[in-house]
């Protein structure tokens, strides 16, 4: 099948890792019955500098014509790009898997968890203001958003190990997290076959390090999910390996968890795997909504290619290796091109 994909190359290390990801998509096209029409979208700090706006209406209109978006990190204007896109397209689910990889130092073997983060509200709505000498941020948690994210988490748990942990801080944030916990509990009652537990966010931060294998699906609010998923990424090897998906009812956007990493930009040392695994998540999503088996095969080949690269010590500097961004990209692309179906 043919898919129209919008591509945001972003800032910092964004263009380097995007180049590798496009290479991966091209190698999939050669191998399988999949065709990508890529639509380059200018967004982020460079767009802000060139056009005075980080995400223009024209860019949004272009994205609307596509089936999905693949996005590299943007720099200082991240809020104006990703938060806006999540809200505009109502991408209410943020999936952030953390799974141990072969030969990568991880806190334990066989860690395999999925953070299901609510993606549209909480403090990240950015409703802040100043009154005199005070700065105030509003935290919005709604029954609708909490219920749909809880439902999503329970449904996805059925495709995994039937286990959900809801993470919140309802003992302090009695109204907001109280409502979130209440909605999760209602979903738990409807799904009595799923092992359900509740955990305060501070205890979760500790337990992710003390016993990461305890977790399977974690469902939580926007900001806690953002913080815990960076921690979970490090537990299994680092941000350079952490992909994510932002999913709505009829559109989805895929991006690495990490930021634009300006400290290593332009040096050809960034790890492109987080973005390549985000392409894998896109292929899984395209499979789910189009029932296109080639997309599922593509996702499996990407996973094997990444594992094979790590097993053969094709590792970036932050993982203790010596391979450059382009070398990792080429290795993975070649693996896919030579893969025996
Ligand atoms: P943001 O707030 O946008 O998430 P940040 O500055 O907090 O960004 P990152 O840009 O994600 O964080 O980078 C944090 C650190 O991790 C940096 O020192 C960076 O070099 C490193 N890092 C992030 N992504 C990668 C990557 N793909 N490969 C190698 N190192 C990375």
CSV table of C-alpha atoms and ligand atoms in Angstrom, one decimal:
chain,number,residue,atom,x,y,z
A,1,UNK,CA,0.0,0.0,0.0
A,2,UNK,CA,1.0,3.6,-0.4
A,3,UNK,CA,1.4,5.9,2.5
A,4,UNK,CA,1.8,9.7,2.6
A,5,UNK,CA,4.1,10.6,5.5
A,6,UNK,CA,5.0,14.1,6.7
A,7,UNK,CA,8.6,14.4,7.9
A,8,UNK,CA,9.8,17.0,10.3
A,9,UNK,CA,13.7,16.9,10.3
A,10,UNK,CA,13.8,19.2,13.3
A,11,UNK,CA,16.9,20.9,14.9
A,12,UNK,CA,20.2,19.9,16.5
A,13,UNK,CA,20.8,16.2,15.8
A,14,UNK,CA,17.4,16.0,14.0
A,15,UNK,CA,18.5,16.2,10.4
A,16,UNK,CA,21.3,13.6,11.0
A,17,UNK,CA,19.0,11.0,12.5
A,18,UNK,CA,16.2,11.8,10.0
A,19,UNK,CA,18.6,11.0,7.1
A,20,UNK,CA,19.1,7.5,8.6
A,21,UNK,CA,15.4,7.0,9.2
A,22,UNK,CA,14.5,7.9,5.6
A,23,UNK,CA,17.2,5.4,4.5
A,24,UNK,CA,15.4,2.8,6.5
A,25,UNK,CA,12.1,3.6,4.9
A,26,UNK,CA,13.6,3.5,1.4
A,27,UNK,CA,15.1,0.0,2.1
A,28,UNK,CA,11.6,-1.2,3.3
A,29,UNK,CA,10.1,0.1,0.1
A,30,UNK,CA,12.6,-2.0,-1.9
A,31,UNK,CA,11.8,-5.1,0.2
A,32,UNK,CA,8.1,-5.1,0.7
A,33,UNK,CA,4.9,-4.0,-1.0
A,34,UNK,CA,5.0,-0.6,0.7
A,35,UNK,CA,5.4,2.8,-0.9
A,36,UNK,CA,6.1,6.1,1.0
A,37,UNK,CA,5.4,9.5,-0.4
A,38,UNK,CA,7.4,11.8,1.9
A,39,UNK,CA,6.4,15.4,2.5
A,40,UNK,CA,9.0,17.5,4.1
A,41,UNK,CA,7.6,19.9,6.7
A,42,UNK,CA,9.6,22.9,8.0
A,43,UNK,CA,9.0,23.3,11.7
A,44,UNK,CA,11.0,24.1,14.8
A,45,UNK,CA,13.8,26.6,15.5
A,46,UNK,CA,14.9,26.9,11.9
A,47,UNK,CA,11.3,27.6,10.8
A,48,UNK,CA,11.0,30.2,13.6
A,49,UNK,CA,14.2,31.9,12.4
A,50,UNK,CA,13.3,31.8,8.7
A,51,UNK,CA,9.5,32.5,8.8
A,52,UNK,CA,8.9,34.0,12.3
A,53,UNK,CA,6.8,31.0,13.4
A,54,UNK,CA,7.9,27.5,14.6
A,55,UNK,CA,4.8,25.8,13.1
A,56,UNK,CA,2.9,27.7,10.4
A,57,UNK,CA,-0.7,27.2,9.4
A,58,UNK,CA,0.6,26.1,6.0
A,59,UNK,CA,2.7,23.4,7.7
A,60,UNK,CA,-0.3,22.2,9.7
A,61,UNK,CA,-2.4,22.0,6.5
A,62,UNK,CA,0.3,20.0,4.8
A,63,UNK,CA,0.5,17.6,7.7
A,64,UNK,CA,-3.3,17.2,7.5
A,65,UNK,CA,-3.0,15.7,4.0
A,66,UNK,CA,-0.8,12.8,5.3
A,67,UNK,CA,-1.5,9.5,6.9
A,68,UNK,CA,1.1,9.9,9.6
A,69,UNK,CA,4.0,12.1,10.7
A,70,UNK,CA,7.5,11.2,11.6
A,71,UNK,CA,9.2,13.9,13.6
A,72,UNK,CA,12.8,14.4,14.7
A,73,UNK,CA,13.3,16.5,17.9
A,74,UNK,CA,13.1,20.3,17.7
A,75,UNK,CA,15.0,22.7,19.9
A,76,UNK,CA,13.9,25.6,21.9
A,77,UNK,CA,10.5,25.8,20.1
A,78,UNK,CA,9.5,22.2,21.1
A,79,UNK,CA,6.5,23.5,23.0
A,80,UNK,CA,5.2,25.4,20.0
A,81,UNK,CA,5.6,22.4,17.7
A,82,UNK,CA,4.9,19.1,19.5
A,83,UNK,CA,2.5,20.3,22.2
A,84,UNK,CA,0.5,22.2,19.5
A,85,UNK,CA,0.4,19.1,17.2
A,86,UNK,CA,-0.7,16.8,20.0
A,87,UNK,CA,-3.5,19.2,20.9
A,88,UNK,CA,-4.5,20.0,17.3
A,89,UNK,CA,-4.7,16.4,16.1
A,90,UNK,CA,-6.0,15.2,19.5
A,91,UNK,CA,-3.1,12.7,19.8
A,92,UNK,CA,-4.2,11.7,23.3
A,93,UNK,CA,-2.0,8.6,23.7
A,94,UNK,CA,1.7,8.8,24.1
A,95,UNK,CA,3.3,5.3,24.0
A,96,UNK,CA,6.8,5.0,25.3
A,97,UNK,CA,8.1,1.5,25.4
A,98,UNK,CA,11.2,0.6,27.5
A,99,UNK,CA,12.6,-2.8,26.6
A,100,UNK,CA,16.1,-4.2,27.2
A,101,UNK,CA,18.3,-4.7,24.2
A,102,UNK,CA,20.9,-7.4,23.5
A,103,UNK,CA,24.4,-6.4,24.7
A,104,UNK,CA,23.3,-3.0,26.0
A,105,UNK,CA,23.9,-2.4,29.7
A,106,UNK,CA,20.5,-2.4,31.4
A,107,UNK,CA,19.5,-2.5,35.1
A,108,UNK,CA,18.2,-6.0,34.5
A,109,UNK,CA,17.7,-8.5,31.7
A,110,UNK,CA,14.3,-8.9,30.0
A,111,UNK,CA,12.8,-5.6,31.1
A,112,UNK,CA,9.8,-4.9,29.0
A,113,UNK,CA,7.4,-2.1,30.0
A,114,UNK,CA,5.2,0.3,28.2
A,115,UNK,CA,4.4,3.8,29.5
A,116,UNK,CA,1.0,5.0,28.4
A,117,UNK,CA,1.0,8.7,29.0
A,118,UNK,CA,-2.0,11.0,28.7
A,119,UNK,CA,-0.9,13.5,26.1
A,120,UNK,CA,-3.3,16.4,25.9
A,121,UNK,CA,-3.7,18.0,29.3
A,122,UNK,CA,-2.2,18.4,32.8
A,123,UNK,CA,0.4,21.2,33.4
A,124,UNK,CA,1.6,20.7,29.8
A,125,UNK,CA,-1.5,22.6,28.5
A,126,UNK,CA,0.8,25.5,29.3
A,127,UNK,CA,-1.8,27.6,31.1
A,128,UNK,CA,0.5,29.8,33.1
A,129,UNK,CA,0.3,33.4,34.2
A,130,UNK,CA,1.8,35.9,36.6
A,131,UNK,CA,0.0,37.8,39.3
A,132,UNK,CA,2.2,40.3,41.0
A,133,UNK,CA,5.2,38.4,42.4
A,134,UNK,CA,3.6,35.0,41.8
A,135,UNK,CA,3.8,32.7,38.8
A,136,UNK,CA,0.9,30.3,38.6
A,137,UNK,CA,0.3,27.2,36.4
A,138,UNK,CA,-3.1,25.5,36.0
A,139,UNK,CA,-3.3,21.8,36.0
A,140,UNK,CA,-6.3,20.4,34.1
A,141,UNK,CA,-7.3,16.8,34.4
A,142,UNK,CA,-10.6,15.8,32.8
A,143,UNK,CA,-12.8,12.8,33.2
A,144,UNK,CA,-13.0,12.3,29.5
A,145,UNK,CA,-9.2,12.4,28.9
A,146,UNK,CA,-8.5,10.2,31.9
A,147,UNK,CA,-11.1,7.6,31.0
A,148,UNK,CA,-10.0,7.3,27.4
A,149,UNK,CA,-6.3,6.9,28.3
A,150,UNK,CA,-7.2,4.4,31.0
A,151,UNK,CA,-9.3,2.4,28.5
A,152,UNK,CA,-6.4,2.5,26.0
A,153,UNK,CA,-4.0,1.2,28.6
A,154,UNK,CA,-6.3,-1.7,29.6
A,155,UNK,CA,-6.9,-2.6,26.0
A,156,UNK,CA,-3.2,-2.6,25.1
A,157,UNK,CA,-2.5,-4.6,28.3
A,158,UNK,CA,-4.6,-7.4,26.8
A,159,UNK,CA,-2.2,-7.7,23.9
A,160,UNK,CA,0.7,-8.0,26.4
A,161,UNK,CA,0.7,-9.5,29.9
A,162,UNK,CA,-2.6,-8.3,31.4
A,163,UNK,CA,-1.0,-6.0,33.9
A,164,UNK,CA,-1.6,-2.3,34.5
A,165,UNK,CA,-0.1,0.1,37.1
A,166,UNK,CA,-1.7,3.5,37.4
A,167,UNK,CA,0.7,6.1,38.6
A,168,UNK,CA,-0.4,9.3,40.3
A,169,UNK,CA,-0.1,11.4,43.4
A,170,UNK,CA,-3.6,11.5,44.6
A,171,UNK,CA,-2.7,11.8,48.3
A,172,UNK,CA,-1.4,15.3,47.6
A,173,UNK,CA,-3.1,16.3,44.4
A,174,UNK,CA,-6.5,15.2,45.7
A,175,UNK,CA,-8.7,16.8,43.1
A,176,UNK,CA,-6.7,16.3,39.9
A,177,UNK,CA,-4.9,13.0,40.5
A,178,UNK,CA,-7.9,11.9,42.6
A,179,UNK,CA,-10.0,12.1,39.4
A,180,UNK,CA,-7.4,10.4,37.3
A,181,UNK,CA,-7.1,7.5,39.8
A,182,UNK,CA,-10.9,7.3,40.0
A,183,UNK,CA,-11.2,6.9,36.2
A,184,UNK,CA,-8.4,4.3,36.1
A,185,UNK,CA,-10.2,2.4,38.9
A,186,UNK,CA,-13.5,2.4,37.0
A,187,UNK,CA,-11.7,0.9,34.0
A,188,UNK,CA,-10.1,-1.7,36.3
A,189,UNK,CA,-13.5,-2.8,37.5
A,190,UNK,CA,-14.6,-3.3,33.9
A,191,UNK,CA,-11.5,-5.3,33.2
A,192,UNK,CA,-11.3,-7.6,36.2
A,193,UNK,CA,-9.2,-10.1,34.4
A,194,UNK,CA,-6.3,-7.6,34.3
A,195,UNK,CA,-3.9,-7.3,37.3
A,196,UNK,CA,-4.3,-3.8,38.4
A,197,UNK,CA,-2.3,-1.8,41.0
A,198,UNK,CA,-1.9,1.9,41.9
A,199,UNK,CA,1.4,3.6,42.8
A,200,UNK,CA,2.4,7.1,43.8
A,201,UNK,CA,4.7,8.7,41.3
A,202,UNK,CA,7.6,9.1,43.8
A,203,UNK,CA,7.4,5.4,44.7
A,204,UNK,CA,7.3,4.5,41.0
A,205,UNK,CA,10.4,6.6,40.3
A,206,UNK,CA,12.2,4.5,43.0
A,207,UNK,CA,10.7,1.1,41.9
A,208,UNK,CA,11.7,1.7,38.3
A,209,UNK,CA,15.3,1.4,39.5
A,210,UNK,CA,14.8,-1.0,42.3
A,211,UNK,CA,12.7,-3.6,40.4
A,212,UNK,CA,12.0,-2.5,36.8
A,213,UNK,CA,10.8,-6.0,35.9
A,214,UNK,CA,7.8,-5.4,38.2
A,215,UNK,CA,6.2,-3.2,35.5
A,216,UNK,CA,4.4,-4.0,32.4
A,217,UNK,CA,1.9,-1.3,31.3
A,218,UNK,CA,2.1,2.0,33.3
A,219,UNK,CA,-0.6,4.5,32.7
A,220,UNK,CA,-0.1,8.0,34.0
A,221,UNK,CA,-0.7,11.7,33.5
A,222,UNK,CA,1.2,13.9,31.0
A,223,UNK,CA,4.0,15.4,33.1
A,224,UNK,CA,4.7,12.3,35.3
A,225,UNK,CA,4.7,10.2,32.1
A,226,UNK,CA,7.3,12.5,30.5
A,227,UNK,CA,9.6,12.3,33.5
A,228,UNK,CA,9.2,8.6,34.2
A,229,UNK,CA,9.7,7.6,30.5
A,230,UNK,CA,13.1,9.4,30.4
A,231,UNK,CA,14.0,7.4,33.6
A,232,UNK,CA,12.7,4.2,32.0
A,233,UNK,CA,14.7,4.8,28.9
A,234,UNK,CA,17.9,5.1,30.9
A,235,UNK,CA,17.0,1.9,32.9
A,236,UNK,CA,17.2,0.0,29.6
A,237,UNK,CA,20.2,1.8,28.1
A,238,UNK,CA,19.6,5.4,27.4
A,239,UNK,CA,17.7,8.0,25.5
A,240,UNK,CA,19.4,7.2,22.2
A,241,UNK,CA,17.3,3.9,22.1
A,242,UNK,CA,13.9,5.3,23.2
A,243,UNK,CA,11.1,5.7,20.6
A,244,UNK,CA,7.6,7.0,21.0
A,245,UNK,CA,4.2,7.2,19.4
A,246,UNK,CA,1.6,10.0,19.7
A,247,UNK,CA,-1.7,8.4,18.7
A,248,UNK,CA,-5.2,9.8,18.1
A,249,UNK,CA,-8.3,8.2,16.6
A,250,UNK,CA,-7.3,8.8,13.0
A,251,UNK,CA,-3.8,10.2,13.0
A,252,UNK,CA,-0.5,9.5,14.6
A,253,UNK,CA,2.9,11.1,15.0
A,254,UNK,CA,6.1,9.2,15.8
A,255,UNK,CA,9.3,10.7,17.3
A,256,UNK,CA,12.2,9.8,19.5
A,257,UNK,CA,11.8,10.5,23.2
A,258,UNK,CA,15.1,12.5,23.3
A,259,UNK,CA,15.5,16.2,22.5
A,260,UNK,CA,17.6,18.0,19.9
A,261,UNK,CA,20.8,17.3,21.9
A,262,UNK,CA,22.6,20.5,20.7
A,263,UNK,CA,25.7,19.4,22.5
A,264,UNK,CA,26.4,16.7,19.9
A,265,UNK,CA,24.7,18.2,16.9
A,266,UNK,CA,26.6,18.1,13.6
A,267,UNK,CA,29.2,15.7,14.9
A,268,UNK,CA,27.8,12.5,13.4
A,269,UNK,CA,27.8,10.8,16.8
A,270,UNK,CA,24.1,10.8,17.7
A,271,UNK,CA,22.4,7.5,18.0
A,272,UNK,CA,19.7,7.2,15.3
A,273,UNK,CA,18.1,4.1,16.8
A,274,UNK,CA,15.4,6.0,18.8
A,275,UNK,CA,14.1,7.5,15.6
A,276,UNK,CA,14.5,4.3,13.6
A,277,UNK,CA,12.5,2.5,16.3
A,278,UNK,CA,9.9,5.2,16.0
A,279,UNK,CA,9.5,4.2,12.4
A,280,UNK,CA,9.0,0.7,13.6
A,281,UNK,CA,6.2,2.0,15.8
A,282,UNK,CA,4.7,3.8,12.8
A,283,UNK,CA,4.7,0.5,10.8
A,284,UNK,CA,2.9,-1.2,13.7
A,285,UNK,CA,0.3,1.5,13.8
A,286,UNK,CA,-0.2,1.5,10.0
A,287,UNK,CA,-0.6,-2.3,10.3
A,288,UNK,CA,-3.3,-1.9,13.0
A,289,UNK,CA,-5.3,0.7,11.2
A,290,UNK,CA,-5.0,-0.6,7.6
A,291,UNK,CA,-4.7,-4.3,8.3
A,292,UNK,CA,-1.6,-4.2,6.0
A,293,UNK,CA,0.5,-7.2,6.8
A,294,UNK,CA,3.5,-5.8,5.0
A,295,UNK,CA,3.7,-3.1,7.6
A,296,UNK,CA,3.8,-5.7,10.4
A,297,UNK,CA,6.6,-7.5,8.6
A,298,UNK,CA,8.4,-4.2,8.2
A,299,UNK,CA,8.2,-3.5,12.0
A,300,UNK,CA,9.6,-7.0,12.7
A,301,UNK,CA,12.5,-6.5,10.3
A,302,UNK,CA,13.4,-3.1,11.8
A,303,UNK,CA,13.5,-4.7,15.3
A,304,UNK,CA,15.7,-7.5,14.1
A,305,UNK,CA,18.0,-5.0,12.2
A,306,UNK,CA,18.4,-2.9,15.4
A,307,UNK,CA,19.1,-5.9,17.5
A,308,UNK,CA,21.6,-7.3,15.0
A,309,UNK,CA,23.5,-4.0,14.9
A,310,UNK,CA,23.9,-3.9,18.6
A,311,UNK,CA,24.9,-7.6,18.7
A,312,UNK,CA,27.6,-6.8,16.2
A,313,UNK,CA,28.8,-3.9,18.3
A,314,UNK,CA,27.7,-1.2,15.9
A,315,UNK,CA,27.1,1.1,18.8
A,316,UNK,CA,27.1,4.9,19.2
A,317,UNK,CA,29.5,6.7,21.5
A,318,UNK,CA,26.9,7.2,24.3
A,319,UNK,CA,26.5,3.4,24.4
A,320,UNK,CA,30.3,3.0,24.7
A,321,UNK,CA,30.8,2.2,21.0
A,322,UNK,CA,32.7,3.9,18.2
A,323,UNK,CA,30.2,3.9,15.3
A,324,UNK,CA,29.0,7.1,13.8
A,325,UNK,CA,25.4,8.1,13.1
A,326,UNK,CA,25.8,7.4,9.4
A,327,UNK,CA,27.6,4.1,10.0
A,328,UNK,CA,24.7,2.8,12.2
A,329,UNK,CA,22.1,4.0,9.7
A,330,UNK,CA,24.0,2.3,6.8
A,331,UNK,CA,24.3,-0.9,8.8
A,332,UNK,CA,20.6,-1.1,9.6
A,333,UNK,CA,19.7,-0.1,6.0
A,334,UNK,CA,21.9,-2.8,4.6
A,335,UNK,CA,20.6,-5.4,7.0
A,336,UNK,CA,17.0,-4.7,5.8
A,337,UNK,CA,18.1,-4.7,2.1
A,338,UNK,CA,19.8,-8.1,2.5
A,339,UNK,CA,17.0,-9.6,4.7
A,340,UNK,CA,15.6,-12.9,3.4
A,341,UNK,CA,11.9,-12.8,3.6
B,1,LIG,P1,14.5,18.2,25.8
B,1,LIG,O1,14.2,19.1,26.9
B,1,LIG,O2,14.1,18.7,24.4
B,1,LIG,O3,14.0,16.7,26.0
B,1,LIG,P2,17.2,18.0,26.7
B,1,LIG,O4,18.2,19.0,26.5
B,1,LIG,O5,16.6,17.8,28.1
B,1,LIG,O6,16.0,18.1,25.6
B,1,LIG,P3,18.2,15.9,25.1
B,1,LIG,O7,18.3,16.8,24.0
B,1,LIG,O8,17.3,14.7,25.0
B,1,LIG,O9,17.8,16.6,26.4
B,1,LIG,O10,19.6,15.4,25.5
B,1,LIG,C1,20.0,15.0,26.8
B,1,LIG,C2,21.4,14.4,26.8
B,1,LIG,O11,21.3,13.1,26.1
B,1,LIG,C3,22.4,15.2,26.0
B,1,LIG,O12,23.6,15.3,26.7
B,1,LIG,C4,22.5,14.5,24.7
B,1,LIG,O13,23.8,14.5,24.2
B,1,LIG,C5,22.1,13.0,25.0
B,1,LIG,N1,21.4,12.5,23.9
B,1,LIG,C6,20.1,12.7,23.6
B,1,LIG,N2,19.7,12.1,22.5
B,1,LIG,C7,20.8,11.4,22.0
B,1,LIG,C8,21.1,10.5,20.9
B,1,LIG,N3,20.1,10.2,20.0
B,1,LIG,N4,22.3,10.0,20.8
B,1,LIG,C9,23.2,10.3,21.7
B,1,LIG,N5,23.1,11.1,22.8
B,1,LIG,C10,21.9,11.6,22.9
